[in-house]
Amino acid sequence: MRIIHISDLHLGRTMNQISLLDDQRYMLLDQVLPLIKSKNADVVLIAGDIFDTFNPTNEAMALYDDFLNAVHSLGTKIIAISGNHDSPMRVEHHQILLEDSGYYVSASFEKEMMKVTLKDEYGPVNFYLLPYFTPEIARRAFPLEDTTGISYDEAVKLAIKQSKINTKERNVIVSHQYVVGANRDPSDTKPLLKANTSDAVGLNAYSQFDYAALGHIHKNYSFRNGTVVYPGSLLPYAIGTSNDRFVSYVELKEKGKITTELLPIYPKRKLITLKGTYDELINSKPDKVNYIEIVLTDEKTSPTISWDFTRLFPNFLGMRREEISNSQKNQGGFSSYDSSKSAIDSICAFYKEKTNTDLDGKSLKLVKSILEECIKDKKA
Ligand SMILES: [Mn+2]
């Protein structure tokens, strides 16, 4: 069984009010689809967060439709679950009818995980579908169990326990949770939790499965020799996150024989941070393709700064000043302090060290007058 696993498409997402739909279309149809074809995949797993919002735009839905149709036309099946960003109702539309076409989707948990069994020359492979699961869903689904104060970890384990997994057969789970050992990036959504509680699930929740196709965390992570995998989101969805994107490719042979591989996919436009002084950046080479964030290292500015950068970089995402590093913030003094210098020279050196610019004439005059006042006070 040849499996391609992707997650966190977030179709319809915008970044600083710029629509990413064109980038998402390129990623799905020009990067992921050729891999499904070249690997001759039997099934594509989509581990949640298909759409970015509960009410995706028509364009976002049309893109998903185009992708499903393209995969279907290759003769490849699709198994999908909803994530915390998806509307279960919307994702499960026409669920039963679509199974006849090889599209299996689970967006709501009733009593146990939906199970899809596909066969190959080595026998059956059972796919268990666990849409985003929470203690609240556990309380609703298992009224006979004691679920008071249940954690995410316990809830997920309880959900898995309901399905009697036959560990003699090959089993794959598709799940959208946060697993201990992964780190969230700035585009990941953290649920609102009570103090001292965690939404983390232990890796051992997935111990009965030959492969766990995970979603939720937007960075790529591989655990248990590449058999518990977050491929990461389809695109980098926050400034400062890596442009390295992957799909996970899995081959299951007879029980116990599994090979997994991360296949890189390449965004059409990259997220780039340009750092420098105002003068350096305003004279930099235009970039009409990539998404650009500006980090200014000096204090110079102009009333038309945004407009100037937008002209150079049509996909300009925004700008910020360089943050003072923590070590600098925590340091009371400054490294170039010299006790033999006069007070005014010390202040000038301090200013230069912290801002990388000289005090201008007006500020210097002000500082001098304050110093004189202090000295007068001291004498009085
Ligand atoms: Mn997500």
CSV table of C-alpha atoms and ligand atoms in Angstrom, one decimal:
chain,number,residue,atom,x,y,z
A,1,MET,CA,0.0,0.0,0.0
A,2,ARG,CA,1.5,3.3,-1.1
A,3,ILE,CA,0.3,6.3,0.9
A,4,ILE,CA,0.8,10.1,0.6
A,5,HIS,CA,0.0,12.0,3.8
A,6,ILE,CA,-0.6,15.7,3.9
A,7,SER,CA,-2.2,18.0,6.5
A,8,ASP,CA,-3.1,21.5,7.5
A,9,LEU,CA,-4.0,22.8,4.1
A,10,HIS,CA,-5.9,25.8,5.6
A,11,LEU,CA,-7.4,26.6,2.2
A,12,GLY,CA,-8.6,30.2,2.0
A,13,ARG,CA,-6.0,31.5,4.5
A,14,THR,CA,-4.8,35.0,4.2
A,15,MET,CA,-1.6,36.5,5.5
A,16,ASN,CA,-1.6,40.2,6.3
A,17,GLN,CA,-4.7,40.5,4.2
A,18,ILE,CA,-3.1,38.9,1.2
A,19,SER,CA,-4.9,35.9,-0.2
A,20,LEU,CA,-2.8,32.8,-0.4
A,21,LEU,CA,-5.2,30.9,-2.6
A,22,ASP,CA,-3.0,31.0,-5.7
A,23,ASP,CA,0.0,29.7,-3.7
A,24,GLN,CA,-2.2,27.0,-2.2
A,25,ARG,CA,-3.5,26.0,-5.7
A,26,TYR,CA,0.1,25.8,-7.0
A,27,MET,CA,1.1,23.7,-3.9
A,28,LEU,CA,-1.8,21.2,-4.3
A,29,LEU,CA,-2.0,20.9,-8.1
A,30,ASP,CA,1.6,21.5,-9.2
A,31,GLN,CA,3.6,20.1,-6.2
A,32,VAL,CA,1.5,17.5,-4.4
A,33,LEU,CA,-0.4,16.1,-7.3
A,34,PRO,CA,2.7,15.2,-9.4
A,35,LEU,CA,4.1,13.3,-6.4
A,36,ILE,CA,0.8,11.3,-6.0
A,37,LYS,CA,1.2,10.4,-9.7
A,38,SER,CA,4.9,9.6,-9.7
A,39,LYS,CA,4.6,7.4,-6.6
A,40,ASN,CA,1.5,5.8,-8.0
A,41,ALA,CA,-0.2,6.3,-4.6
A,42,ASP,CA,-3.1,4.1,-3.6
A,43,VAL,CA,-4.4,6.6,-1.1
A,44,VAL,CA,-4.0,10.2,0.0
A,45,LEU,CA,-4.5,11.0,3.7
A,46,ILE,CA,-5.5,14.5,4.7
A,47,ALA,CA,-5.0,14.9,8.5
A,48,GLY,CA,-7.3,17.8,9.2
A,49,ASP,CA,-7.6,21.6,8.8
A,50,ILE,CA,-8.7,21.3,5.2
A,51,PHE,CA,-10.1,24.8,5.4
A,52,ASP,CA,-8.9,27.8,7.4
A,53,THR,CA,-12.3,28.8,8.7
A,54,PHE,CA,-15.7,27.3,9.5
A,55,ASN,CA,-17.1,29.3,6.6
A,56,PRO,CA,-14.6,28.9,3.8
A,57,THR,CA,-15.0,31.1,0.7
A,58,ASN,CA,-16.4,29.7,-2.6
A,59,GLU,CA,-12.9,29.9,-4.0
A,60,ALA,CA,-11.4,27.9,-1.2
A,61,MET,CA,-14.1,25.2,-1.6
A,62,ALA,CA,-13.6,25.2,-5.4
A,63,LEU,CA,-9.9,24.6,-5.0
A,64,TYR,CA,-10.5,21.6,-2.7
A,65,ASP,CA,-13.0,20.3,-5.2
A,66,ASP,CA,-10.4,20.7,-8.0
A,67,PHE,CA,-7.8,18.8,-5.9
A,68,LEU,CA,-10.2,15.9,-5.1
A,69,ASN,CA,-11.3,15.6,-8.7
A,70,ALA,CA,-7.6,15.5,-9.9
A,71,VAL,CA,-6.7,12.9,-7.3
A,72,HIS,CA,-9.8,10.8,-8.1
A,73,SER,CA,-8.9,10.9,-11.8
A,74,LEU,CA,-5.6,9.2,-11.0
A,75,GLY,CA,-7.6,6.4,-9.5
A,76,THR,CA,-6.2,7.3,-6.0
A,77,LYS,CA,-8.5,7.1,-3.0
A,78,ILE,CA,-8.7,9.9,-0.4
A,79,ILE,CA,-9.2,9.6,3.4
A,80,ALA,CA,-9.7,12.9,5.2
A,81,ILE,CA,-10.6,14.1,8.7
A,82,SER,CA,-11.6,17.5,10.0
A,83,GLY,CA,-9.3,19.6,12.2
A,84,ASN,CA,-10.1,22.3,14.8
A,85,HIS,CA,-10.4,24.8,12.0
A,86,ASP,CA,-13.0,22.9,10.0
A,87,SER,CA,-16.8,23.0,10.2
A,88,PRO,CA,-17.8,19.3,10.7
A,89,MET,CA,-21.0,19.8,8.8
A,90,ARG,CA,-19.3,21.3,5.8
A,91,VAL,CA,-16.6,18.8,5.6
A,92,GLU,CA,-19.0,15.8,5.9
A,93,HIS,CA,-21.3,17.0,3.1
A,94,HIS,CA,-22.4,14.0,0.9
A,95,GLN,CA,-20.2,11.7,3.1
A,96,ILE,CA,-22.1,8.5,2.3
A,97,LEU,CA,-22.5,9.1,-1.5
A,98,LEU,CA,-18.8,10.1,-1.9
A,99,GLU,CA,-17.6,6.8,-0.4
A,100,ASP,CA,-18.6,5.1,-3.7
A,101,SER,CA,-16.1,7.4,-5.4
A,102,GLY,CA,-13.3,6.5,-3.0
A,103,TYR,CA,-13.5,9.6,-0.9
A,104,TYR,CA,-13.8,8.8,2.8
A,105,VAL,CA,-14.2,11.6,5.3
A,106,SER,CA,-14.9,11.8,9.0
A,107,ALA,CA,-15.6,15.1,10.7
A,108,SER,CA,-17.5,14.1,13.8
A,109,PHE,CA,-16.9,11.4,16.4
A,110,GLU,CA,-20.1,9.5,17.4
A,111,LYS,CA,-19.3,6.3,19.3
A,112,GLU,CA,-16.1,5.1,17.8
A,113,MET,CA,-13.6,6.0,15.1
A,114,MET,CA,-14.7,5.5,11.5
A,115,LYS,CA,-12.8,2.6,9.9
A,116,VAL,CA,-11.9,2.3,6.2
A,117,THR,CA,-10.4,-1.0,5.1
A,118,LEU,CA,-8.5,-1.0,1.8
A,119,LYS,CA,-6.8,-4.2,0.4
A,120,ASP,CA,-3.6,-4.9,-1.4
A,121,GLU,CA,-1.6,-8.0,-2.2
A,122,TYR,CA,-0.6,-8.4,1.4
A,123,GLY,CA,-4.2,-8.2,2.8
A,124,PRO,CA,-6.2,-5.6,4.5
A,125,VAL,CA,-5.0,-2.2,5.8
A,126,ASN,CA,-7.3,-0.6,8.3
A,127,PHE,CA,-7.5,3.2,8.4
A,128,TYR,CA,-8.9,4.7,11.6
A,129,LEU,CA,-10.2,8.2,11.3
A,130,LEU,CA,-10.1,10.4,14.4
A,131,PRO,CA,-11.2,14.0,13.8
A,132,TYR,CA,-9.9,16.6,16.2
A,133,PHE,CA,-10.8,15.2,19.6
A,134,THR,CA,-11.3,17.0,23.0
A,135,PRO,CA,-12.3,16.1,26.5
A,136,GLU,CA,-15.7,17.7,25.8
A,137,ILE,CA,-16.3,15.3,22.9
A,138,ALA,CA,-15.3,12.4,25.1
A,139,ARG,CA,-17.9,13.5,27.7
A,140,ARG,CA,-20.6,13.6,25.1
A,141,ALA,CA,-19.5,10.3,23.3
A,142,PHE,CA,-19.0,8.2,26.5
A,143,PRO,CA,-21.8,9.0,29.0
A,144,LEU,CA,-21.2,5.7,30.8
A,145,GLU,CA,-17.5,6.3,31.4
A,146,ASP,CA,-16.1,8.6,34.2
A,147,THR,CA,-14.9,11.5,32.2
A,148,THR,CA,-14.8,14.2,34.9
A,149,GLY,CA,-11.6,16.2,34.7
A,150,ILE,CA,-10.3,14.0,31.8
A,151,SER,CA,-7.3,15.3,30.0
A,152,TYR,CA,-6.7,15.5,26.2
A,153,ASP,CA,-4.3,12.6,26.5
A,154,GLU,CA,-6.8,10.4,28.4
A,155,ALA,CA,-9.7,11.5,26.1
A,156,VAL,CA,-7.8,10.4,22.9
A,157,LYS,CA,-6.7,7.1,24.5
A,158,LEU,CA,-10.3,6.4,25.5
A,159,ALA,CA,-11.5,7.2,21.9
A,160,ILE,CA,-8.9,4.8,20.5
A,161,LYS,CA,-9.8,2.1,23.0
A,162,GLN,CA,-13.4,1.9,21.7
A,163,SER,CA,-12.1,0.4,18.5
A,164,LYS,CA,-10.8,-3.1,19.1
A,165,ILE,CA,-7.7,-2.8,17.0
A,166,ASN,CA,-6.6,-6.1,15.6
A,167,THR,CA,-2.8,-5.7,15.9
A,168,LYS,CA,-2.2,-8.8,13.7
A,169,GLU,CA,-3.4,-6.7,10.7
A,170,ARG,CA,-1.9,-3.5,9.4
A,171,ASN,CA,-3.4,-0.4,11.0
A,172,VAL,CA,-3.1,3.3,10.2
A,173,ILE,CA,-4.6,6.2,12.2
A,174,VAL,CA,-5.4,9.6,10.9
A,175,SER,CA,-5.5,12.1,13.8
A,176,HIS,CA,-5.4,15.8,14.4
A,177,GLN,CA,-3.9,16.4,17.9
A,178,TYR,CA,-0.9,18.0,19.5
A,179,VAL,CA,1.7,15.4,20.5
A,180,VAL,CA,4.3,15.7,23.2
A,181,GLY,CA,7.6,16.5,21.7
A,182,ALA,CA,6.3,18.7,18.9
A,183,ASN,CA,6.6,22.5,19.1
A,184,ARG,CA,3.9,24.9,18.0
A,185,ASP,CA,4.9,27.6,15.5
A,186,PRO,CA,3.2,31.1,15.5
A,187,SER,CA,0.5,30.0,13.0
A,188,ASP,CA,-0.7,27.1,15.2
A,189,THR,CA,-3.8,27.6,17.2
A,190,LYS,CA,-3.8,26.7,20.8
A,191,PRO,CA,-7.1,25.9,22.5
A,192,LEU,CA,-8.3,28.0,25.4
A,193,LEU,CA,-7.4,25.8,28.4
A,194,LYS,CA,-7.9,26.0,32.1
A,195,ALA,CA,-4.7,26.8,34.1
A,196,ASN,CA,-2.3,23.9,34.6
A,197,THR,CA,-3.9,21.8,31.9
A,198,SER,CA,-2.5,20.7,28.6
A,199,ASP,CA,-3.8,19.6,25.2
A,200,ALA,CA,-0.8,17.4,24.7
A,201,VAL,CA,-1.2,13.7,23.8
A,202,GLY,CA,1.5,11.1,24.6
A,203,LEU,CA,3.1,9.4,21.6
A,204,ASN,CA,2.1,6.1,23.2
A,205,ALA,CA,-1.5,6.8,22.3
A,206,TYR,CA,-0.6,5.6,18.8
A,207,SER,CA,1.4,2.6,19.8
A,208,GLN,CA,-1.0,0.1,18.2
A,209,PHE,CA,-0.7,1.6,14.8
A,210,ASP,CA,1.9,0.8,12.1
A,211,TYR,CA,1.6,4.5,11.0
A,212,ALA,CA,0.1,7.6,12.6
A,213,ALA,CA,-0.8,10.3,10.0
A,214,LEU,CA,-0.9,13.4,12.2
A,215,GLY,CA,-2.0,16.9,11.6
A,216,HIS,CA,-2.4,20.1,13.8
A,217,ILE,CA,1.3,21.1,14.1
A,218,HIS,CA,2.4,23.2,11.2
A,219,LYS,CA,6.1,22.3,11.4
A,220,ASN,CA,7.3,18.9,10.1
A,221,TYR,CA,8.0,16.3,12.9
A,222,SER,CA,8.8,12.6,12.6
A,223,PHE,CA,8.7,10.3,15.6
A,224,ARG,CA,9.2,6.6,16.2
A,225,ASN,CA,11.5,6.1,13.2
A,226,GLY,CA,9.3,8.1,10.9
A,227,THR,CA,6.1,6.1,11.6
A,228,VAL,CA,4.4,8.9,13.6
A,229,VAL,CA,4.6,12.0,11.4
A,230,TYR,CA,3.4,15.6,11.1
A,231,PRO,CA,4.2,16.6,7.5
A,232,GLY,CA,3.6,20.2,8.5
A,233,SER,CA,1.2,22.7,6.9
A,234,LEU,CA,0.9,23.1,3.1
A,235,LEU,CA,2.6,26.5,3.2
A,236,PRO,CA,4.5,28.5,5.9
A,237,TYR,CA,1.6,30.4,7.5
A,238,ALA,CA,3.5,32.8,9.8
A,239,ILE,CA,6.3,35.2,9.4
A,240,GLY,CA,9.5,33.7,10.5
A,241,THR,CA,8.6,30.1,9.7
A,242,SER,CA,10.5,27.9,7.4
A,243,ASN,CA,9.8,27.6,3.6
A,244,ASP,CA,10.8,23.9,3.8
A,245,ARG,CA,7.6,22.0,3.2
A,246,PHE,CA,7.0,18.2,2.9
A,247,VAL,CA,4.6,15.4,2.2
A,248,SER,CA,5.1,12.1,4.0
A,249,TYR,CA,5.3,9.1,1.8
A,250,VAL,CA,4.7,5.6,3.3
A,251,GLU,CA,4.9,2.2,1.9
A,252,LEU,CA,3.3,-0.7,3.8
A,253,LYS,CA,4.3,-4.2,2.8
A,254,GLU,CA,3.5,-7.3,4.9
A,255,LYS,CA,2.8,-6.6,8.6
A,256,GLY,CA,5.9,-5.0,10.2
A,257,LYS,CA,7.5,-4.0,6.9
A,258,ILE,CA,7.1,-0.2,6.5
A,259,THR,CA,9.3,2.4,4.8
A,260,THR,CA,8.6,6.1,5.2
A,261,GLU,CA,10.1,9.1,3.4
A,262,LEU,CA,9.7,12.8,3.5
A,263,LEU,CA,9.3,14.3,0.1
A,264,PRO,CA,10.0,18.1,-0.3
A,265,ILE,CA,7.5,20.3,-2.0
A,266,TYR,CA,8.3,23.9,-3.0
A,267,PRO,CA,6.2,27.0,-2.5
A,268,LYS,CA,5.7,29.3,-5.5
A,269,ARG,CA,6.5,32.3,-3.4
A,270,LYS,CA,8.8,32.2,-0.3
A,271,LEU,CA,8.5,34.1,2.9
A,272,ILE,CA,11.6,36.3,3.2
A,273,THR,CA,12.7,38.6,6.0
A,274,LEU,CA,15.0,41.4,4.9
A,275,LYS,CA,17.0,43.1,7.7
A,276,GLY,CA,19.0,46.3,7.4
A,277,THR,CA,19.0,50.0,7.9
A,278,TYR,CA,16.4,52.2,6.2
A,279,ASP,CA,18.9,53.3,3.6
A,280,GLU,CA,20.1,49.8,2.8
A,281,LEU,CA,16.6,48.4,2.4
A,282,ILE,CA,15.1,51.3,0.4
A,283,ASN,CA,18.0,50.8,-2.1
A,284,SER,CA,17.6,47.0,-2.3
A,285,LYS,CA,16.8,45.1,-5.4
A,286,PRO,CA,13.0,44.9,-6.1
A,287,ASP,CA,11.4,41.5,-5.5
A,288,LYS,CA,8.1,41.1,-7.3
A,289,VAL,CA,7.7,37.4,-6.4
A,290,ASN,CA,8.2,36.6,-2.8
A,291,TYR,CA,6.5,37.7,0.4
A,292,ILE,CA,8.7,40.2,2.1
A,293,GLU,CA,8.9,41.2,5.8
A,294,ILE,CA,11.1,44.2,6.7
A,295,VAL,CA,13.1,44.5,9.9
A,296,LEU,CA,14.6,47.9,10.4
A,297,THR,CA,17.8,48.1,12.4
A,298,ASP,CA,18.0,51.9,12.7
A,299,GLU,CA,15.6,54.6,13.6
A,300,LYS,CA,15.4,56.4,10.3
A,301,THR,CA,12.0,56.5,8.6
A,302,SER,CA,9.9,58.5,6.1
A,303,PRO,CA,6.2,59.3,5.9
A,304,THR,CA,6.0,57.2,2.7
A,305,ILE,CA,7.9,54.2,4.0
A,306,SER,CA,5.1,51.7,3.5
A,307,TRP,CA,4.4,52.9,0.0
A,308,ASP,CA,8.1,52.9,-0.9
A,309,PHE,CA,8.5,49.3,0.3
A,310,THR,CA,5.3,48.2,-1.5
A,311,ARG,CA,6.6,49.6,-4.7
A,312,LEU,CA,9.8,47.5,-4.3
A,313,PHE,CA,7.9,44.5,-3.0
A,314,PRO,CA,4.3,44.1,-4.2
A,315,ASN,CA,3.9,41.2,-1.7
A,316,PHE,CA,5.1,43.4,1.2
A,317,LEU,CA,3.8,41.9,4.4
A,318,GLY,CA,4.8,44.5,6.9
A,319,MET,CA,7.7,45.9,8.9
A,320,ARG,CA,9.0,46.0,12.4
A,321,ARG,CA,12.0,47.4,14.3
A,322,GLU,CA,14.7,45.0,15.3
A,323,GLU,CA,14.1,43.8,18.8
A,324,ILE,CA,16.7,44.4,21.4
A,325,SER,CA,18.1,40.9,22.3
A,326,ASN,CA,17.2,39.6,25.8
A,327,SER,CA,20.8,39.7,26.9
A,328,GLN,CA,20.9,43.4,26.0
A,329,LYS,CA,17.6,44.0,27.7
A,330,ASN,CA,18.7,42.3,30.9
A,331,GLN,CA,22.0,44.0,31.0
A,332,GLY,CA,21.8,47.1,33.2
A,333,GLY,CA,25.0,48.5,32.0
A,334,PHE,CA,26.6,48.6,28.6
A,335,SER,CA,29.7,46.8,27.3
A,336,SER,CA,31.6,49.8,26.1
A,337,TYR,CA,31.4,51.6,29.4
A,338,ASP,CA,34.6,53.4,30.3
A,339,SER,CA,34.8,55.1,33.7
A,340,SER,CA,37.4,57.6,32.6
A,341,LYS,CA,34.9,59.2,30.2
A,342,SER,CA,32.8,62.2,31.0
A,343,ALA,CA,29.1,61.8,31.8
A,344,ILE,CA,28.1,63.2,28.4
A,345,ASP,CA,30.5,61.0,26.5
A,346,SER,CA,29.2,58.0,28.3
A,347,ILE,CA,25.6,58.8,27.5
A,348,CYS,CA,26.5,59.3,23.8
A,349,ALA,CA,28.4,55.9,23.8
A,350,PHE,CA,25.5,54.2,25.5
A,351,TYR,CA,23.0,55.6,23.0
A,352,LYS,CA,25.3,54.5,20.1
A,353,GLU,CA,25.6,51.0,21.5
A,354,LYS,CA,21.8,50.5,21.9
A,355,THR,CA,20.6,52.1,18.8
A,356,ASN,CA,23.5,52.0,16.4
A,357,THR,CA,23.2,55.7,15.6
A,358,ASP,CA,24.6,58.9,17.1
A,359,LEU,CA,22.6,61.3,19.2
A,360,ASP,CA,21.5,64.1,16.9
A,361,GLY,CA,22.3,67.7,17.8
A,362,LYS,CA,18.9,68.5,19.3
A,363,SER,CA,18.9,65.5,21.6
A,364,LEU,CA,22.5,66.2,22.6
A,365,LYS,CA,21.6,69.7,23.6
A,366,LEU,CA,18.7,68.4,25.7
A,367,VAL,CA,20.8,65.8,27.4
A,368,LYS,CA,23.5,68.5,28.2
A,369,SER,CA,20.9,70.8,29.7
A,370,ILE,CA,19.5,68.0,31.9
A,371,LEU,CA,23.0,67.1,33.0
A,372,GLU,CA,23.7,70.7,34.0
A,373,GLU,CA,20.5,70.8,36.0
A,374,CYS,CA,21.6,67.7,37.9
A,375,ILE,CA,25.0,69.1,38.6
A,376,LYS,CA,23.4,72.3,39.9
A,377,ASP,CA,21.0,70.3,42.1
A,378,LYS,CA,23.9,68.3,43.6
A,379,LYS,CA,25.8,71.5,44.4
A,380,ALA,CA,22.8,73.2,46.0
B,1,MN,MN,-3.7,23.7,11.5
